[in-house]
Short mmCIF file of C-alpha atoms in Angstrom, two decimals:
data_model
loop_
_atom_site.label_atom_id
_atom_site.label_comp_id
_atom_site.label_asym_id
_atom_site.label_seq_id
_atom_site.Cartn_x
_atom_site.Cartn_y
_atom_site.Cartn_z
CA GLN N 1 -12.88 -27.79 11.65
CA VAL N 2 -14.20 -24.39 12.65
CA GLN N 3 -15.99 -22.90 9.68
CA LEU N 4 -18.29 -20.02 8.81
CA VAL N 5 -20.30 -20.34 5.60
CA GLN N 6 -22.18 -17.33 4.29
CA SER N 7 -25.15 -17.08 1.99
CA GLY N 8 -24.74 -16.32 -1.68
CA ALA N 9 -24.40 -13.11 -3.63
CA GLU N 10 -27.34 -10.71 -3.78
CA VAL N 11 -28.46 -8.02 -6.21
CA LYS N 12 -30.82 -5.45 -4.77
CA LYS N 13 -32.45 -2.22 -5.88
CA PRO N 14 -31.90 1.04 -4.01
CA GLY N 15 -34.18 1.33 -1.01
CA ALA N 16 -34.49 -2.41 -0.52
CA SER N 17 -33.12 -4.48 2.36
CA VAL N 18 -30.86 -7.51 2.28
CA ARG N 19 -30.24 -10.25 4.81
CA VAL N 20 -27.01 -12.21 4.84
CA SER N 21 -26.61 -15.40 6.85
CA CYS N 22 -23.50 -16.88 8.44
CA LYS N 23 -23.70 -20.58 9.33
CA ALA N 24 -21.19 -21.73 11.96
CA SER N 25 -19.89 -25.24 12.47
CA GLY N 26 -17.09 -27.05 14.28
CA TYR N 27 -17.46 -25.33 17.65
CA THR N 28 -20.03 -24.42 20.31
CA PHE N 29 -21.85 -21.54 18.66
CA SER N 30 -22.81 -19.67 21.82
CA THR N 31 -19.27 -19.39 23.17
CA TYR N 32 -18.07 -16.82 20.65
CA ALA N 33 -19.46 -13.57 19.32
CA ILE N 34 -19.94 -12.99 15.60
CA HIS N 35 -18.65 -9.80 14.05
CA TRP N 36 -19.52 -8.30 10.67
CA VAL N 37 -17.09 -6.46 8.42
CA ARG N 38 -17.66 -4.62 5.15
CA GLN N 39 -15.26 -4.18 2.26
CA ALA N 40 -16.30 -1.89 -0.59
CA PRO N 41 -14.75 -2.57 -4.01
CA GLY N 42 -11.04 -1.78 -3.92
CA GLN N 43 -11.30 -0.46 -0.38
CA GLY N 44 -10.22 -1.54 3.09
CA LEU N 45 -11.97 -3.38 5.87
CA GLU N 46 -14.65 -1.62 7.89
CA TRP N 47 -15.95 -3.04 11.19
CA MET N 48 -19.74 -2.85 11.33
CA GLY N 49 -20.83 -4.49 14.57
CA TRP N 50 -21.02 -7.61 16.67
CA ILE N 51 -23.55 -9.88 18.32
CA SER N 52 -23.19 -12.05 21.38
CA THR N 53 -24.54 -15.42 20.30
CA ASP N 54 -25.09 -16.22 23.98
CA THR N 55 -27.15 -13.23 25.11
CA GLY N 56 -28.14 -11.56 21.84
CA LYS N 57 -26.48 -8.33 22.94
CA THR N 58 -25.32 -6.24 20.02
CA GLY N 59 -22.91 -3.39 19.42
CA TYR N 60 -22.61 -1.26 16.31
CA SER N 61 -20.21 1.17 14.78
CA GLN N 62 -21.84 4.60 14.88
CA LYS N 63 -21.83 4.62 11.08
CA PHE N 64 -24.06 1.55 10.92
CA GLN N 65 -26.31 2.23 13.91
CA GLY N 66 -29.91 2.12 12.65
CA LYS N 67 -28.74 0.91 9.22
CA VAL N 68 -27.84 -2.65 10.21
CA ILE N 69 -29.58 -5.19 12.41
CA LEU N 70 -27.72 -8.20 13.75
CA THR N 71 -29.48 -11.30 15.01
CA SER N 72 -28.60 -14.91 15.70
CA ASP N 73 -30.35 -18.26 16.03
CA THR N 74 -28.55 -20.58 18.43
CA SER N 75 -30.57 -23.63 17.38
CA ALA N 76 -29.52 -23.07 13.78
CA THR N 77 -25.97 -21.97 14.73
CA THR N 78 -26.47 -19.10 12.34
CA ALA N 79 -25.96 -15.36 12.59
CA TYR N 80 -27.76 -12.88 10.39
CA MET N 81 -27.08 -9.36 9.22
CA GLU N 82 -29.80 -7.17 7.71
CA VAL N 83 -28.88 -3.97 5.92
CA ARG N 84 -31.74 -1.56 5.36
CA SER N 85 -32.44 1.26 2.92
CA LEU N 86 -29.73 0.13 0.54
CA LYS N 87 -27.85 2.69 -1.52
CA SER N 88 -25.33 2.23 -4.30
CA GLU N 89 -22.56 2.95 -1.80
CA ASP N 90 -23.58 -0.15 0.17
CA THR N 91 -22.28 -2.29 -2.69
CA ALA N 92 -19.58 -4.33 -1.00
CA VAL N 93 -18.46 -7.73 0.18
CA TYR N 94 -19.79 -8.42 3.66
CA TYR N 95 -17.90 -10.80 5.93
CA CYS N 96 -18.79 -12.47 9.19
CA ALA N 97 -16.02 -13.52 11.56
CA ARG N 98 -15.89 -15.30 14.90
CA GLY N 99 -14.18 -13.36 17.59
CA PRO N 100 -12.43 -11.58 18.96
CA PRO N 101 -9.89 -11.91 17.51
CA PHE N 102 -11.55 -12.30 14.12
CA ASP N 103 -10.88 -15.94 13.28
CA PRO N 104 -12.05 -17.59 11.18
CA TRP N 105 -13.85 -15.50 8.59
CA GLY N 106 -16.68 -16.47 6.33
CA GLN N 107 -16.02 -16.53 2.60
CA GLY N 108 -17.78 -13.20 2.11
CA THR N 109 -21.06 -12.25 0.44
CA LEU N 110 -21.14 -9.75 -2.40
CA VAL N 111 -24.11 -7.41 -2.19
CA THR N 112 -24.65 -5.31 -5.29
CA VAL N 113 -27.04 -2.39 -5.14
CA SER N 114 -28.13 -1.24 -8.56
CA SER N 115 -31.23 0.11 -10.21
CA GLN L 1 -13.98 6.49 15.40
CA SER L 2 -11.37 7.03 12.71
CA ALA L 3 -9.51 4.20 11.03
CA LEU L 4 -6.05 3.35 12.29
CA THR L 5 -3.31 4.73 10.05
CA GLN L 6 -1.13 2.38 8.02
CA PRO L 7 1.25 3.15 5.16
CA PRO L 8 -0.47 2.44 1.83
CA SER L 9 2.43 0.34 0.63
CA ALA L 10 5.56 -1.48 1.73
CA SER L 11 8.06 -3.57 -0.14
CA GLY L 12 11.14 -5.71 0.23
CA SER L 13 13.22 -8.25 -1.60
CA PRO L 14 13.06 -11.97 -0.87
CA GLY L 15 14.87 -12.77 2.37
CA GLN L 16 14.69 -9.23 3.69
CA SER L 17 12.59 -7.97 6.58
CA VAL L 18 9.83 -5.39 6.37
CA THR L 19 7.89 -3.65 9.13
CA ILE L 20 4.39 -2.25 8.74
CA SER L 21 3.20 0.34 11.25
CA CYS L 22 -0.31 0.92 12.55
CA THR L 23 -0.89 4.19 14.36
CA GLY L 24 -3.87 4.83 16.57
CA THR L 25 -4.60 6.87 19.65
CA SER L 26 -4.80 6.55 23.41
CA SER L 27 -8.43 5.51 22.85
CA ASP L 28 -7.47 2.30 21.09
CA ILE L 29 -3.95 0.93 20.59
CA GLY L 30 -2.52 3.01 23.42
CA THR L 31 -4.91 1.50 25.96
CA TYR L 32 -5.53 -2.07 24.93
CA LYS L 33 -3.49 -5.17 24.16
CA TYR L 34 -6.24 -6.27 21.77
CA VAL L 35 -4.37 -5.43 18.59
CA SER L 36 -4.49 -7.98 15.81
CA TRP L 37 -3.20 -8.29 12.26
CA TYR L 38 -4.79 -9.87 9.20
CA ARG L 39 -3.46 -10.88 5.79
CA GLN L 40 -5.71 -10.75 2.76
CA TYR L 41 -4.97 -12.14 -0.67
CA PRO L 42 -6.92 -10.70 -3.65
CA GLY L 43 -10.39 -12.16 -3.86
CA GLU L 44 -10.08 -14.00 -0.55
CA ALA L 45 -11.26 -13.43 2.99
CA PRO L 46 -8.77 -12.01 5.50
CA LYS L 47 -6.86 -14.39 7.76
CA LEU L 48 -5.66 -13.78 11.31
CA ILE L 49 -1.86 -13.78 11.62
CA ILE L 50 -1.26 -11.97 14.94
CA SER L 51 -3.55 -11.50 17.96
CA GLU L 52 -3.12 -9.58 21.22
CA VAL L 53 -0.22 -7.55 19.84
CA SER L 54 2.24 -10.42 19.42
CA LYS L 55 0.57 -13.83 19.63
CA ARG L 56 0.84 -16.08 16.58
CA PRO L 57 -2.02 -18.52 15.94
CA SER L 58 -1.16 -22.10 15.26
CA GLY L 59 0.10 -22.54 11.72
CA VAL L 60 1.38 -18.99 11.26
CA PRO L 61 5.14 -19.01 10.56
CA ASP L 62 7.43 -17.41 13.15
CA ARG L 63 8.59 -15.08 10.38
CA PHE L 64 5.61 -12.97 11.42
CA SER L 65 5.95 -10.98 14.64
CA GLY L 66 4.07 -8.15 16.27
CA SER L 67 4.86 -5.44 18.80
CA LYS L 68 3.44 -2.26 20.26
CA SER L 69 4.86 0.98 21.61
CA GLY L 70 2.55 3.70 22.84
CA ASN L 71 -0.16 4.34 20.27
CA THR L 72 1.61 2.46 17.47
CA ALA L 73 1.60 -1.24 16.70
CA SER L 74 3.92 -2.91 14.23
CA LEU L 75 3.98 -6.08 12.16
CA THR L 76 7.37 -7.39 11.06
CA VAL L 77 7.72 -9.97 8.33
CA SER L 78 11.18 -11.53 8.29
CA GLY L 79 12.72 -13.62 5.54
CA LEU L 80 10.28 -12.28 2.96
CA GLN L 81 8.84 -14.83 0.58
CA ALA L 82 6.84 -14.37 -2.59
CA GLU L 83 3.74 -15.73 -0.84
CA ASP L 84 3.86 -12.83 1.64
CA GLU L 85 2.71 -10.44 -1.08
CA ALA L 86 -0.76 -9.43 0.08
CA ASP L 87 -2.74 -6.70 1.83
CA TYR L 88 -2.25 -6.41 5.59
CA TYR L 89 -4.68 -4.85 8.06
CA CYS L 90 -4.36 -4.08 11.75
CA SER L 91 -7.30 -3.91 14.14
CA SER L 92 -7.81 -2.68 17.68
CA TYR L 93 -10.46 -2.65 20.37
CA THR L 94 -11.45 0.84 21.48
CA VAL L 95 -12.64 2.64 24.61
CA THR L 96 -16.13 2.93 23.08
CA ASN L 97 -16.40 -0.87 23.04
CA ILE L 98 -16.15 -1.15 19.28
CA TYR L 99 -13.41 -2.27 16.95
CA VAL L 100 -11.55 -0.36 14.28
CA PHE L 101 -9.40 -1.50 11.37
CA GLY L 102 -6.36 0.08 9.88
CA THR L 103 -6.36 1.63 6.41
CA GLY L 104 -4.46 -1.34 5.01
CA THR L 105 -0.97 -1.84 3.56
CA LYS L 106 -0.15 -3.50 0.27
CA LEU L 107 3.05 -5.50 0.69
CA THR L 108 5.03 -6.11 -2.48
CA VAL L 109 7.84 -8.64 -2.70
CA LEU L 110 10.27 -7.29 -5.26
#
């Protein structure tokens, strides 16, 4: 079945970077884009950006432009999201999702930023 | 790009119907048919329940229906069941080639 499996939880210090992976299976990886969505504790969903797994083209929400870098490795059927210059307010669960529409979703990766 | 506006909460008794609105602008919902809805249980990832305004993915009960009028999309849940209690989010494509989510609605089954 179509599945996205994300890497495990991370704890980072302010100013550090974090990379989250999203391993796809059950379909031809390059035929769908991968989107990334953030959910801060107790808050709603926030669309961050997307990557074409075919061409590598990316698009970002203005809020995350320059803060986030999206990449993908077709041979590994894996998409990656790097968040730079982490601050406490970046503490959140980060999801990847195939799309559009966003289906399915990965299980989410909790990134905690704390000194 | 501002988030789409949803009511913070909605509620209904078992068997009743409830409609959740999602208000955007002519730059998103008003222009595109690419409006989708997601259900999220606490501690879980969201799940797609409606795509392209009114399409139900395989496995989603026909109790869930979607519609759109102007800049506002709506999700209707008919025959409410206890398992429908969750957070619901809308999403839309926008004229700036990005996506935006709604503020989210907590549905309570009384």
